[in-house]
Short mmCIF file of N, CA and C in Angstrom, two decimals:
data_model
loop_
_atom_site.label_atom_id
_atom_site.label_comp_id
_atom_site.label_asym_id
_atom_site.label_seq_id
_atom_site.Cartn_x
_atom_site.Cartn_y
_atom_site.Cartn_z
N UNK A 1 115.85 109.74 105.08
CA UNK A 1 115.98 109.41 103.68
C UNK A 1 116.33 107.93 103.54
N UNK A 2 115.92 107.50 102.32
CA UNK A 2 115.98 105.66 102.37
C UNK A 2 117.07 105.60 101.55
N UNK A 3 118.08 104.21 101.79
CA UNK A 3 119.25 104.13 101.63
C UNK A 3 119.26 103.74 100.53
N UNK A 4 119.61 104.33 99.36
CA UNK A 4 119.79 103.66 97.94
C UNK A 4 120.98 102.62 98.34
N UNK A 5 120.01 101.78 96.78
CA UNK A 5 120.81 100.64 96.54
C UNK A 5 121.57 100.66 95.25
N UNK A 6 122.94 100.99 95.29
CA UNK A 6 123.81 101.58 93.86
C UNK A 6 124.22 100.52 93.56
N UNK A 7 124.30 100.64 92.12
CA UNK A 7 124.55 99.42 90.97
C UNK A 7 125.70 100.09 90.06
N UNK A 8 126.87 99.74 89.55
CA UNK A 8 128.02 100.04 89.02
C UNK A 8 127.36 99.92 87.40
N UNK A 9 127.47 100.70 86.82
CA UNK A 9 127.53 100.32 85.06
C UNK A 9 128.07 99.22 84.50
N UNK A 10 127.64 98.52 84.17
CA UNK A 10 128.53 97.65 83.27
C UNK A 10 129.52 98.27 81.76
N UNK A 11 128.84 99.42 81.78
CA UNK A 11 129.98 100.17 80.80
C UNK A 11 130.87 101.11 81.39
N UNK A 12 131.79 101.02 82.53
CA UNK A 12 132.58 101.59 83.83
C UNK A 12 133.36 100.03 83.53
N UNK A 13 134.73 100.89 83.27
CA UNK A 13 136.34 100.25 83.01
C UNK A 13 136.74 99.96 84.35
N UNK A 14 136.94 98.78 84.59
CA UNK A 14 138.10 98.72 86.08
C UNK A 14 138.98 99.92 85.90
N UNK A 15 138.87 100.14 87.45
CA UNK A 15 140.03 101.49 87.70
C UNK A 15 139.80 102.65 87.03
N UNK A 16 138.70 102.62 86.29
CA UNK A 16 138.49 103.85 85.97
C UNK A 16 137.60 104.99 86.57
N UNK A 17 137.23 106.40 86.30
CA UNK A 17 135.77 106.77 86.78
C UNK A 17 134.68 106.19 86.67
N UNK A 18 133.72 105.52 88.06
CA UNK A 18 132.67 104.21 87.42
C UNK A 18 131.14 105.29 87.63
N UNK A 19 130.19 104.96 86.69
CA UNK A 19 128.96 105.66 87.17
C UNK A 19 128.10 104.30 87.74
N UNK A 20 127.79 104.98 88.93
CA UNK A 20 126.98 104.25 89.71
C UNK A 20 125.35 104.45 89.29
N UNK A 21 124.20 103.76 89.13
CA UNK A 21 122.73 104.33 89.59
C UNK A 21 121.78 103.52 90.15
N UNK A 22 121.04 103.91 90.46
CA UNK A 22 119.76 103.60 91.66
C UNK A 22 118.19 104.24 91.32
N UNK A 23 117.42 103.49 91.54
CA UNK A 23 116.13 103.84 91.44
C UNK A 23 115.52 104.00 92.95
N UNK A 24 114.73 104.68 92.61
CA UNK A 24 113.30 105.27 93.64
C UNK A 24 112.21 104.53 93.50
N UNK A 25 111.60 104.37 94.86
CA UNK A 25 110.23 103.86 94.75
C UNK A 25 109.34 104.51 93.61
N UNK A 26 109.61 105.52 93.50
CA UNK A 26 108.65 106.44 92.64
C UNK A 26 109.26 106.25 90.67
N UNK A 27 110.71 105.50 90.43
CA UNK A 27 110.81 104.94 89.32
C UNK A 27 111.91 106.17 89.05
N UNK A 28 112.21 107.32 89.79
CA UNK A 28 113.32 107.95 89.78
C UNK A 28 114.58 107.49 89.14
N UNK A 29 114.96 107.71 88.33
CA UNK A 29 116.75 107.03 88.53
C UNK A 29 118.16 107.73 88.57
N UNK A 30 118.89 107.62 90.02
CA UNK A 30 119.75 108.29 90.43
C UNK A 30 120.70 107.97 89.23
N UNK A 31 121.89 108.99 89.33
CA UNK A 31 123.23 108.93 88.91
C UNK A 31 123.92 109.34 89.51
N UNK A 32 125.59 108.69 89.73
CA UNK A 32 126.38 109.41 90.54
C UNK A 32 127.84 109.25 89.96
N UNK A 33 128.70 109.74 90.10
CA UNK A 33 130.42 109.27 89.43
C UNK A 33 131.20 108.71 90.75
N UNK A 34 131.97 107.78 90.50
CA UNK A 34 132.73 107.52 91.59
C UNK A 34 133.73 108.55 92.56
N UNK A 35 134.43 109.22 91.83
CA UNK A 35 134.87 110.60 92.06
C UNK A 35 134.40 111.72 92.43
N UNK A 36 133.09 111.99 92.74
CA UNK A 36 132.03 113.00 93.35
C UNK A 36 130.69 112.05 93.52
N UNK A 37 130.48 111.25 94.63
CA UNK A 37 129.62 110.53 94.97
C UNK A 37 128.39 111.49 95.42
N UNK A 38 129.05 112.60 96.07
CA UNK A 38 127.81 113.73 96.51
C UNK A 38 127.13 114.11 95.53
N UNK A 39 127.63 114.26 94.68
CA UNK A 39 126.56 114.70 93.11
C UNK A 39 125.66 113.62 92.85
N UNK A 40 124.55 113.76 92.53
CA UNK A 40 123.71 113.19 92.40
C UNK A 40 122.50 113.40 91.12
N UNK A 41 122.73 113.03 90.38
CA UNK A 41 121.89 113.40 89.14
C UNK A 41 120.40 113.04 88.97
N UNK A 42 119.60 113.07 88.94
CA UNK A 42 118.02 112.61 88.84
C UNK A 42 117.80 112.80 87.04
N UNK A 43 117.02 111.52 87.12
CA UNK A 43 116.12 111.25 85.66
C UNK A 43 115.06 110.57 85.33
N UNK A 44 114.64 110.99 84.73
CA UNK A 44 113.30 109.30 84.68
C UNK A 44 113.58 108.66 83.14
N UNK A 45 113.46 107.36 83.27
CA UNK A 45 113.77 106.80 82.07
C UNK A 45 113.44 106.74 80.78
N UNK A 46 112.35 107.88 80.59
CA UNK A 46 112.33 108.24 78.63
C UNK A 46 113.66 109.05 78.49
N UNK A 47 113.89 109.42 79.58
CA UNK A 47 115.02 110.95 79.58
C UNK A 47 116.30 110.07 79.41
N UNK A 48 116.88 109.48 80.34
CA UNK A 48 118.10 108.51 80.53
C UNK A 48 117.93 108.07 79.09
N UNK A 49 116.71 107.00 78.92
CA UNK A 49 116.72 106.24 77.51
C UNK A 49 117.54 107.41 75.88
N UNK A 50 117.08 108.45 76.38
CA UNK A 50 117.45 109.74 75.01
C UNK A 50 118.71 109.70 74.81
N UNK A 51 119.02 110.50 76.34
CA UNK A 51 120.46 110.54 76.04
C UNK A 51 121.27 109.13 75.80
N UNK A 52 120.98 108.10 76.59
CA UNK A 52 122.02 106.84 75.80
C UNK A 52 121.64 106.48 74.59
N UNK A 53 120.64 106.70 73.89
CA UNK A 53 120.34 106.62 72.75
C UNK A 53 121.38 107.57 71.72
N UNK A 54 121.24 108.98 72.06
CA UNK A 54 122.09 110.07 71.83
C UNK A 54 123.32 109.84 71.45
N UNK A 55 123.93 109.47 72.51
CA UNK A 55 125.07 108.90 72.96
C UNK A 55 125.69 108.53 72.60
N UNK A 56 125.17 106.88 71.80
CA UNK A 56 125.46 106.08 71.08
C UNK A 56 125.78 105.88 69.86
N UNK A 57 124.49 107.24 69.42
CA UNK A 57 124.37 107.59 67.74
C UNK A 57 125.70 108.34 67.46
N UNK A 58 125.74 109.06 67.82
CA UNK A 58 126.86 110.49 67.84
C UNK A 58 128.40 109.53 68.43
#
């Protein structure tokens, strides 16, 4: 398996729980929490785009 390259949120508080994510050759984009790194979330970005859209509204 190829070694992702994780990127911290810029909306992740020092010292707080940070979400990390990473893309796939294939345009995949991982998610992970600092606190359960083994979890691993998959999305592709109309999907990601919804929910922070979502997110935001609400």
């Amino acid at each position: 398996m190829t070694e992702q390259n994780w990127q911290k949120s810029t909306y992740s508080e020092e010292g707080s729980a940070c979400v990390y994510l990473a893309t796939t050759p294939t345009g995949t984009i991982l998610l992970r929490e600092s606190d359960e790194p083994e979890i691993i979330l998959a999305t592709g970005p109309r999907q990601l785009g919804a929910l922070i859209t979502t997110l935001r509204d609400h």
